[in-house]
PDB file of C-alpha atoms in Angstrom:
ATOM      1  CA  UNK Y   1     -23.567  22.831 -92.309  1.00 96.00           C
ATOM      2  CA  UNK Y   2     -26.402  22.610 -90.345  1.00 98.00           C
ATOM      3  CA  UNK Y   3     -26.604  25.671 -87.771  1.00 98.00           C
ATOM      4  CA  UNK Y   4     -29.911  25.719 -85.317  1.00 98.00           C
ATOM      5  CA  UNK Y   5     -31.150  27.972 -82.312  1.00 98.00           C
ATOM      6  CA  UNK Y   6     -32.455  26.066 -79.263  1.00 97.00           C
ATOM      7  CA  UNK Y   7     -33.850  26.909 -76.032  1.00 97.00           C
ATOM      8  CA  UNK Y   8     -32.307  25.554 -72.911  1.00 94.00           C
ATOM      9  CA  UNK Y   9     -30.827  22.206 -74.291  1.00 94.00           C
ATOM     10  CA  UNK Y  10     -28.574  21.496 -77.227  1.00 95.00           C
ATOM     11  CA  UNK Y  11     -29.881  19.536 -80.031  1.00 95.00           C
ATOM     12  CA  UNK Y  12     -26.125  19.176 -81.174  1.00 97.00           C
ATOM     13  CA  UNK Y  13     -23.604  16.279 -80.404  1.00 96.00           C
ATOM     14  CA  UNK Y  14     -20.912  18.429 -82.466  1.00 98.00           C
ATOM     15  CA  UNK Y  15     -20.762  22.183 -81.321  1.00 98.00           C
ATOM     16  CA  UNK Y  16     -22.946  24.452 -79.165  1.00 98.00           C
ATOM     17  CA  UNK Y  17     -23.010  27.946 -77.949  1.00 98.00           C
ATOM     18  CA  UNK Y  18     -24.260  28.850 -74.564  1.00 97.00           C
ATOM     19  CA  UNK Y  19     -25.963  32.369 -74.533  1.00 97.00           C
ATOM     20  CA  UNK Y  20     -26.868  34.181 -71.095  1.00 95.00           C
ATOM     21  CA  UNK Y  21     -27.073  37.873 -72.736  1.00 96.00           C
ATOM     22  CA  UNK Y  22     -27.884  39.739 -69.453  1.00 95.00           C
ATOM     23  CA  UNK Y  23     -25.100  38.824 -67.608  1.00 94.00           C
ATOM     24  CA  UNK Y  24     -23.428  35.392 -67.362  1.00 93.00           C
ATOM     25  CA  UNK Y  25     -21.955  34.872 -70.975  1.00 96.00           C
ATOM     26  CA  UNK Y  26     -20.477  38.221 -70.373  1.00 97.00           C
ATOM     27  CA  UNK Y  27     -19.183  38.247 -67.318  1.00 96.00           C
ATOM     28  CA  UNK Y  28     -17.528  34.948 -68.097  1.00 97.00           C
ATOM     29  CA  UNK Y  29     -16.357  36.183 -71.486  1.00 98.00           C
ATOM     30  CA  UNK Y  30     -14.446  39.212 -69.925  1.00 97.00           C
ATOM     31  CA  UNK Y  31     -13.452  37.646 -67.197  1.00 97.00           C
ATOM     32  CA  UNK Y  32     -11.019  35.656 -68.846  1.00 97.00           C
ATOM     33  CA  UNK Y  33      -9.008  39.151 -68.854  1.00 96.00           C
ATOM     34  CA  UNK Y  34      -8.379  38.346 -65.051  1.00 95.00           C
ATOM     35  CA  UNK Y  35      -8.462  35.137 -64.443  1.00 97.00           C
ATOM     36  CA  UNK Y  36      -7.146  31.964 -65.972  1.00 96.00           C
ATOM     37  CA  UNK Y  37      -9.813  29.279 -65.361  1.00 97.00           C
ATOM     38  CA  UNK Y  38     -13.671  29.730 -64.400  1.00 97.00           C
ATOM     39  CA  UNK Y  39     -15.196  26.850 -62.763  1.00 96.00           C
ATOM     40  CA  UNK Y  40     -19.008  27.509 -63.195  1.00 95.00           C
ATOM     41  CA  UNK Y  41     -21.200  25.840 -60.251  1.00 92.00           C
ATOM     42  CA  UNK Y  42     -24.865  25.261 -59.399  1.00 87.00           C
ATOM     43  CA  UNK Y  43     -25.123  26.383 -55.966  1.00 91.00           C
ATOM     44  CA  UNK Y  44     -24.421  28.876 -53.625  1.00 93.00           C
ATOM     45  CA  UNK Y  45     -23.360  26.148 -50.979  1.00 95.00           C
ATOM     46  CA  UNK Y  46     -21.105  24.540 -54.001  1.00 94.00           C
ATOM     47  CA  UNK Y  47     -19.278  27.844 -54.463  1.00 95.00           C
ATOM     48  CA  UNK Y  48     -18.174  27.919 -50.570  1.00 95.00           C
ATOM     49  CA  UNK Y  49     -16.823  24.487 -50.961  1.00 94.00           C
ATOM     50  CA  UNK Y  50     -14.493  25.149 -53.921  1.00 94.00           C
ATOM     51  CA  UNK Y  51     -13.255  28.316 -52.243  1.00 93.00           C
ATOM     52  CA  UNK Y  52     -11.990  26.382 -49.511  1.00 91.00           C
ATOM     53  CA  UNK Y  53     -10.414  23.879 -51.730  1.00 92.00           C
ATOM     54  CA  UNK Y  54      -8.949  26.198 -54.604  1.00 92.00           C
ATOM     55  CA  UNK Y  55      -8.534  29.500 -52.950  1.00 90.00           C
ATOM     56  CA  UNK Y  56     -10.002  31.139 -55.365  1.00 96.00           C
ATOM     57  CA  UNK Y  57     -12.599  34.115 -56.021  1.00 97.00           C
ATOM     58  CA  UNK Y  58     -15.946  33.363 -55.880  1.00 97.00           C
ATOM     59  CA  UNK Y  59     -18.735  35.391 -57.788  1.00 96.00           C
ATOM     60  CA  UNK Y  60     -22.458  35.141 -58.393  1.00 93.00           C
ATOM     61  CA  UNK Y  61     -25.739  36.107 -58.110  1.00 92.00           C
ATOM     62  CA  UNK Y  62     -29.581  34.892 -57.236  1.00 91.00           C
ATOM     63  CA  UNK Y  63     -32.230  37.542 -58.399  1.00 85.00           C
ATOM     64  CA  UNK Y  64     -29.494  39.328 -60.072  1.00 87.00           C
ATOM     65  CA  UNK Y  65     -28.102  40.305 -56.557  1.00 90.00           C
ATOM     66  CA  UNK Y  66     -24.947  39.494 -55.263  1.00 92.00           C
ATOM     67  CA  UNK Y  67     -25.220  36.346 -52.896  1.00 94.00           C
ATOM     68  CA  UNK Y  68     -24.249  37.035 -49.423  1.00 94.00           C
ATOM     69  CA  UNK Y  69     -20.982  35.682 -48.396  1.00 96.00           C
ATOM     70  CA  UNK Y  70     -19.267  36.200 -52.238  1.00 96.00           C
ATOM     71  CA  UNK Y  71     -16.398  38.292 -52.954  1.00 96.00           C
ATOM     72  CA  UNK Y  72     -18.376  39.528 -56.061  1.00 96.00           C
ATOM     73  CA  UNK Y  73     -21.435  39.817 -57.935  1.00 93.00           C
ATOM     74  CA  UNK Y  74     -22.132  38.471 -61.372  1.00 94.00           C
ATOM     75  CA  UNK Y  75     -21.189  41.905 -62.871  1.00 94.00           C
ATOM     76  CA  UNK Y  76     -19.126  42.028 -66.020  1.00 95.00           C
ATOM     77  CA  UNK Y  77     -17.087  44.838 -65.000  1.00 93.00           C
ATOM     78  CA  UNK Y  78     -16.463  44.138 -61.752  1.00 94.00           C
ATOM     79  CA  UNK Y  79     -15.253  40.553 -62.525  1.00 95.00           C
ATOM     80  CA  UNK Y  80     -12.587  42.168 -65.253  1.00 94.00           C
ATOM     81  CA  UNK Y  81     -11.610  44.590 -63.120  1.00 93.00           C
ATOM     82  CA  UNK Y  82     -11.743  43.019 -59.593  1.00 95.00           C
ATOM     83  CA  UNK Y  83      -8.040  43.092 -58.101  1.00 96.00           C
ATOM     84  CA  UNK Y  84      -6.692  40.236 -56.677  1.00 96.00           C
ATOM     85  CA  UNK Y  85      -3.806  37.269 -56.920  1.00 96.00           C
ATOM     86  CA  UNK Y  86      -6.106  34.449 -57.604  1.00 96.00           C
ATOM     87  CA  UNK Y  87      -6.075  32.569 -60.787  1.00 96.00           C
ATOM     88  CA  UNK Y  88      -9.466  31.007 -60.609  1.00 97.00           C
ATOM     89  CA  UNK Y  89     -12.822  32.194 -60.467  1.00 97.00           C
ATOM     90  CA  UNK Y  90     -15.808  30.350 -59.126  1.00 97.00           C
ATOM     91  CA  UNK Y  91     -19.267  31.424 -60.585  1.00 96.00           C
ATOM     92  CA  UNK Y  92     -22.716  30.558 -59.767  1.00 94.00           C
ATOM     93  CA  UNK Y  93     -25.803  32.516 -61.614  1.00 89.00           C
ATOM     94  CA  UNK Y  94     -29.008  31.422 -62.015  1.00 83.00           C
ATOM     95  CA  UNK Y  95     -29.632  30.858 -65.362  1.00 81.00           C
ATOM     96  CA  UNK Y  96     -26.500  30.545 -67.517  1.00 78.00           C
ATOM     97  CA  UNK Y  97     -24.315  27.871 -65.389  1.00 84.00           C
ATOM     98  CA  UNK Y  98     -27.082  25.260 -64.959  1.00 85.00           C
ATOM     99  CA  UNK Y  99     -27.357  25.420 -68.611  1.00 85.00           C
ATOM    100  CA  UNK Y 100     -23.824  24.054 -68.946  1.00 88.00           C
ATOM    101  CA  UNK Y 101     -24.588  21.488 -66.755  1.00 81.00           C
ATOM    102  CA  UNK Y 102     -26.546  19.364 -69.355  1.00 81.00           C
ATOM    103  CA  UNK Y 103     -24.269  19.744 -72.335  1.00 88.00           C
ATOM    104  CA  UNK Y 104     -22.620  16.761 -74.141  1.00 88.00           C
ATOM    105  CA  UNK Y 105     -20.904  18.501 -77.264  1.00 96.00           C
ATOM    106  CA  UNK Y 106     -18.019  21.385 -77.542  1.00 97.00           C
ATOM    107  CA  UNK Y 107     -19.141  23.754 -75.913  1.00 98.00           C
ATOM    108  CA  UNK Y 108     -18.558  27.667 -76.291  1.00 98.00           C
ATOM    109  CA  UNK Y 109     -19.885  30.791 -74.522  1.00 98.00           C
ATOM    110  CA  UNK Y 110     -20.955  33.656 -76.529  1.00 98.00           C
ATOM    111  CA  UNK Y 111     -22.726  37.155 -75.812  1.00 98.00           C
ATOM    112  CA  UNK Y 112     -22.873  40.656 -78.186  1.00 98.00           C
ATOM    113  CA  UNK Y 113     -19.609  41.121 -76.674  1.00 98.00           C
ATOM    114  CA  UNK Y 114     -17.853  38.281 -78.709  1.00 98.00           C
ATOM    115  CA  UNK Y 115     -20.476  37.508 -81.396  1.00 98.00           C
ATOM    116  CA  UNK Y 116     -18.173  38.195 -84.478  1.00 98.00           C
ATOM    117  CA  UNK Y 117     -15.190  35.476 -82.847  1.00 98.00           C
ATOM    118  CA  UNK Y 118     -17.141  32.865 -81.422  1.00 98.00           C
ATOM    119  CA  UNK Y 119     -19.328  32.580 -84.508  1.00 98.00           C
ATOM    120  CA  UNK Y 120     -15.949  32.259 -86.192  1.00 98.00           C
ATOM    121  CA  UNK Y 121     -14.322  30.163 -83.856  1.00 98.00           C
ATOM    122  CA  UNK Y 122     -17.636  27.395 -84.199  1.00 98.00           C
ATOM    123  CA  UNK Y 123     -17.146  27.428 -87.410  1.00 98.00           C
ATOM    124  CA  UNK Y 124     -13.897  25.874 -87.094  1.00 97.00           C
ATOM    125  CA  UNK Y 125     -14.361  23.693 -84.646  1.00 98.00           C
ATOM    126  CA  UNK Y 126     -17.755  22.095 -85.720  1.00 98.00           C
ATOM    127  CA  UNK Y 127     -18.338  19.262 -88.143  1.00 97.00           C
ATOM    128  CA  UNK Y 128     -21.678  19.751 -89.157  1.00 97.00           C
ATOM    129  CA  UNK Y 129     -24.009  20.873 -86.399  1.00 98.00           C
ATOM    130  CA  UNK Y 130     -23.495  24.449 -84.351  1.00 98.00           C
ATOM    131  CA  UNK Y 131     -26.319  24.825 -82.229  1.00 98.00           C
ATOM    132  CA  UNK Y 132     -26.831  28.363 -80.535  1.00 98.00           C
ATOM    133  CA  UNK Y 133     -28.330  27.574 -77.022  1.00 97.00           C
ATOM    134  CA  UNK Y 134     -30.460  30.401 -75.227  1.00 97.00           C
ATOM    135  CA  UNK Y 135     -30.457  30.097 -71.474  1.00 94.00           C
ATOM    136  CA  UNK Y 136     -33.319  32.105 -70.937  1.00 93.00           C
ATOM    137  CA  UNK Y 137     -34.881  32.979 -67.406  1.00 90.00           C
ATOM    138  CA  UNK Y 138     -35.972  30.619 -65.205  1.00 86.00           C
ATOM    139  CA  UNK Y 139     -37.303  28.136 -67.800  1.00 89.00           C
ATOM    140  CA  UNK Y 140     -38.985  31.069 -69.677  1.00 94.00           C
ATOM    141  CA  UNK Y 141     -37.589  32.781 -73.047  1.00 96.00           C
ATOM    142  CA  UNK Y 142     -35.663  35.673 -72.574  1.00 96.00           C
ATOM    143  CA  UNK Y 143     -35.760  38.282 -75.125  1.00 97.00           C
ATOM    144  CA  UNK Y 144     -31.832  39.447 -75.017  1.00 97.00           C
ATOM    145  CA  UNK Y 145     -30.881  35.670 -75.415  1.00 97.00           C
ATOM    146  CA  UNK Y 146     -32.887  35.534 -78.761  1.00 98.00           C
ATOM    147  CA  UNK Y 147     -31.367  38.953 -80.234  1.00 98.00           C
ATOM    148  CA  UNK Y 148     -27.682  38.395 -78.754  1.00 98.00           C
ATOM    149  CA  UNK Y 149     -28.161  34.482 -80.491  1.00 98.00           C
ATOM    150  CA  UNK Y 150     -29.218  36.379 -83.746  1.00 98.00           C
ATOM    151  CA  UNK Y 151     -25.893  38.521 -83.738  1.00 98.00           C
ATOM    152  CA  UNK Y 152     -23.588  35.313 -83.142  1.00 98.00           C
ATOM    153  CA  UNK Y 153     -25.564  33.376 -85.817  1.00 98.00           C
ATOM    154  CA  UNK Y 154     -25.270  36.347 -88.102  1.00 98.00           C
ATOM    155  CA  UNK Y 155     -21.413  35.969 -87.977  1.00 98.00           C
ATOM    156  CA  UNK Y 156     -21.641  32.488 -88.078  1.00 98.00           C
ATOM    157  CA  UNK Y 157     -23.257  32.522 -91.371  1.00 98.00           C
ATOM    158  CA  UNK Y 158     -20.718  35.086 -92.272  1.00 98.00           C
ATOM    159  CA  UNK Y 159     -18.046  32.381 -91.695  1.00 97.00           C
ATOM    160  CA  UNK Y 160     -19.786  29.373 -93.093  1.00 96.00           C
ATOM    161  CA  UNK Y 161     -19.533  28.812 -96.886  1.00 90.00           C
ATOM    162  CA  UNK Y 162     -22.505  26.305 -96.610  1.00 94.00           C
ATOM    163  CA  UNK Y 163     -25.254  26.406 -93.954  1.00 96.00           C
ATOM    164  CA  UNK Y 164     -28.721  25.349 -93.618  1.00 97.00           C
ATOM    165  CA  UNK Y 165     -30.638  27.256 -90.804  1.00 98.00           C
ATOM    166  CA  UNK Y 166     -33.621  26.261 -88.867  1.00 96.00           C
ATOM    167  CA  UNK Y 167     -36.263  29.060 -88.996  1.00 97.00           C
ATOM    168  CA  UNK Y 168     -35.988  29.749 -85.390  1.00 96.00           C
ATOM    169  CA  UNK Y 169     -32.181  30.599 -86.241  1.00 98.00           C
ATOM    170  CA  UNK Y 170     -33.461  32.817 -89.299  1.00 98.00           C
ATOM    171  CA  UNK Y 171     -36.047  34.714 -86.641  1.00 98.00           C
ATOM    172  CA  UNK Y 172     -33.499  35.656 -84.605  1.00 98.00           C
ATOM    173  CA  UNK Y 173     -31.112  36.896 -86.995  1.00 98.00           C
ATOM    174  CA  UNK Y 174     -33.549  39.015 -88.873  1.00 97.00           C
ATOM    175  CA  UNK Y 175     -34.269  40.787 -85.474  1.00 96.00           C
ATOM    176  CA  UNK Y 176     -30.866  41.410 -84.628  1.00 96.00           C
ATOM    177  CA  UNK Y 177     -30.029  43.421 -87.712  1.00 95.00           C
ATOM    178  CA  UNK Y 178     -31.836  46.785 -86.441  1.00 94.00           C
ATOM    179  CA  UNK Y 179     -29.648  48.344 -84.256  1.00 90.00           C
ATOM    180  CA  UNK Y 180     -32.273  50.476 -82.749  1.00 92.00           C
ATOM    181  CA  UNK Y 181     -34.460  47.595 -82.072  1.00 92.00           C
ATOM    182  CA  UNK Y 182     -32.166  45.681 -80.782  1.00 93.00           C
ATOM    183  CA  UNK Y 183     -31.013  48.433 -78.199  1.00 93.00           C
ATOM    184  CA  UNK Y 184     -34.378  48.952 -77.189  1.00 95.00           C
ATOM    185  CA  UNK Y 185     -34.794  45.088 -76.766  1.00 96.00           C
ATOM    186  CA  UNK Y 186     -31.933  44.871 -74.114  1.00 97.00           C
ATOM    187  CA  UNK Y 187     -32.645  47.833 -72.264  1.00 95.00           C
ATOM    188  CA  UNK Y 188     -36.916  47.205 -71.834  1.00 96.00           C
ATOM    189  CA  UNK Y 189     -36.763  43.285 -71.925  1.00 96.00           C
ATOM    190  CA  UNK Y 190     -37.818  41.467 -68.378  1.00 95.00           C
ATOM    191  CA  UNK Y 191     -34.385  41.398 -67.609  1.00 94.00           C
ATOM    192  CA  UNK Y 192     -33.178  44.872 -68.326  1.00 95.00           C
ATOM    193  CA  UNK Y 193     -35.810  46.354 -66.508  1.00 96.00           C
ATOM    194  CA  UNK Y 194     -35.089  44.287 -63.209  1.00 93.00           C
ATOM    195  CA  UNK Y 195     -31.218  44.818 -63.508  1.00 94.00           C
ATOM    196  CA  UNK Y 196     -32.210  48.767 -63.798  1.00 94.00           C
ATOM    197  CA  UNK Y 197     -34.102  48.265 -60.766  1.00 94.00           C
ATOM    198  CA  UNK Y 198     -31.370  47.125 -59.069  1.00 93.00           C
ATOM    199  CA  UNK Y 199     -28.886  49.909 -60.327  1.00 93.00           C
ATOM    200  CA  UNK Y 200     -26.936  47.473 -62.603  1.00 93.00           C
ATOM    201  CA  UNK Y 201     -27.999  49.872 -66.208  1.00 94.00           C
ATOM    202  CA  UNK Y 202     -23.796  50.040 -66.776  1.00 95.00           C
ATOM    203  CA  UNK Y 203     -24.043  46.419 -66.786  1.00 95.00           C
ATOM    204  CA  UNK Y 204     -26.723  46.466 -69.659  1.00 96.00           C
ATOM    205  CA  UNK Y 205     -24.637  48.835 -71.387  1.00 96.00           C
ATOM    206  CA  UNK Y 206     -21.517  46.454 -70.889  1.00 96.00           C
ATOM    207  CA  UNK Y 207     -23.461  43.287 -72.135  1.00 96.00           C
ATOM    208  CA  UNK Y 208     -24.939  45.203 -74.942  1.00 95.00           C
ATOM    209  CA  UNK Y 209     -21.786  46.232 -76.325  1.00 95.00           C
ATOM    210  CA  UNK Y 210     -20.755  44.200 -80.029  1.00 94.00           C
ATOM    211  CA  UNK Y 211     -17.643  42.693 -80.697  1.00 96.00           C
ATOM    212  CA  UNK Y 212     -15.427  43.983 -77.674  1.00 97.00           C
ATOM    213  CA  UNK Y 213     -13.280  41.339 -77.015  1.00 97.00           C
ATOM    214  CA  UNK Y 214     -12.263  38.154 -79.334  1.00 97.00           C
ATOM    215  CA  UNK Y 215     -12.066  35.946 -75.865  1.00 98.00           C
ATOM    216  CA  UNK Y 216     -13.912  32.615 -76.333  1.00 98.00           C
ATOM    217  CA  UNK Y 217     -14.162  30.600 -73.525  1.00 98.00           C
ATOM    218  CA  UNK Y 218     -14.891  26.825 -74.072  1.00 98.00           C
ATOM    219  CA  UNK Y 219     -16.135  24.316 -71.473  1.00 96.00           C
ATOM    220  CA  UNK Y 220     -14.125  21.404 -70.456  1.00 94.00           C
ATOM    221  CA  UNK Y 221     -13.549  18.948 -67.720  1.00 92.00           C
ATOM    222  CA  UNK Y 222     -16.165  21.437 -65.915  1.00 91.00           C
ATOM    223  CA  UNK Y 223     -13.894  24.518 -66.425  1.00 96.00           C
ATOM    224  CA  UNK Y 224     -14.113  27.418 -68.722  1.00 97.00           C
ATOM    225  CA  UNK Y 225     -10.838  28.366 -70.202  1.00 97.00           C
ATOM    226  CA  UNK Y 226      -9.972  30.780 -72.782  1.00 97.00           C
ATOM    227  CA  UNK Y 227      -9.841  29.232 -76.356  1.00 94.00           C
ATOM    228  CA  UNK Y 228      -6.006  29.622 -77.485  1.00 79.00           C
ATOM    229  CA  UNK Y 229      -5.566  30.758 -81.548  1.00 67.00           C
TER     230      UNK Y 229
END
């Protein structure tokens, strides 16, 4: 099994795992406890149109802050606990949702919260190549995505009998093994500092939590849904 780590664009036409650790991956993963499907979109204007079409909840952010007129922001805890009788969530974020748009493979969503589960699921679905794809921030490398990818890659290796890692993936695994350094990275990376400045420190804590759910989202037909066992 070829196992790689990439930035923004996948190198696999087999299985890809999108990682936007702070916060889209976590929001999507935990939102599946509250919604049957999530439709990612790429602009606020598109989100408003989809709300009219589907009578659903719209969530999202730009620059870390909730978009004016939206029902909720991109807080994983708030989305999971949002009280509604709607079964569909429309989500637009600065980074994670735009990465999904151009993936031509079986696409899963991963973060710290489901690293073990998404790692295992990817090995069951893949034929010969799993690529973990970091979303980054506006075209720039994001430390938190690198560290969360390392955790996912670690579990991919645990569930694979034979694998070949690229050096980028090896470096991410090594970086993710020191828990205290991992925590420091999440809280003091550029995105972490921005979220703390916006009083979203609880979201950082949630996104940093390891393996708190077995939810794994799959992206098919422009929708994200829970993979059933």
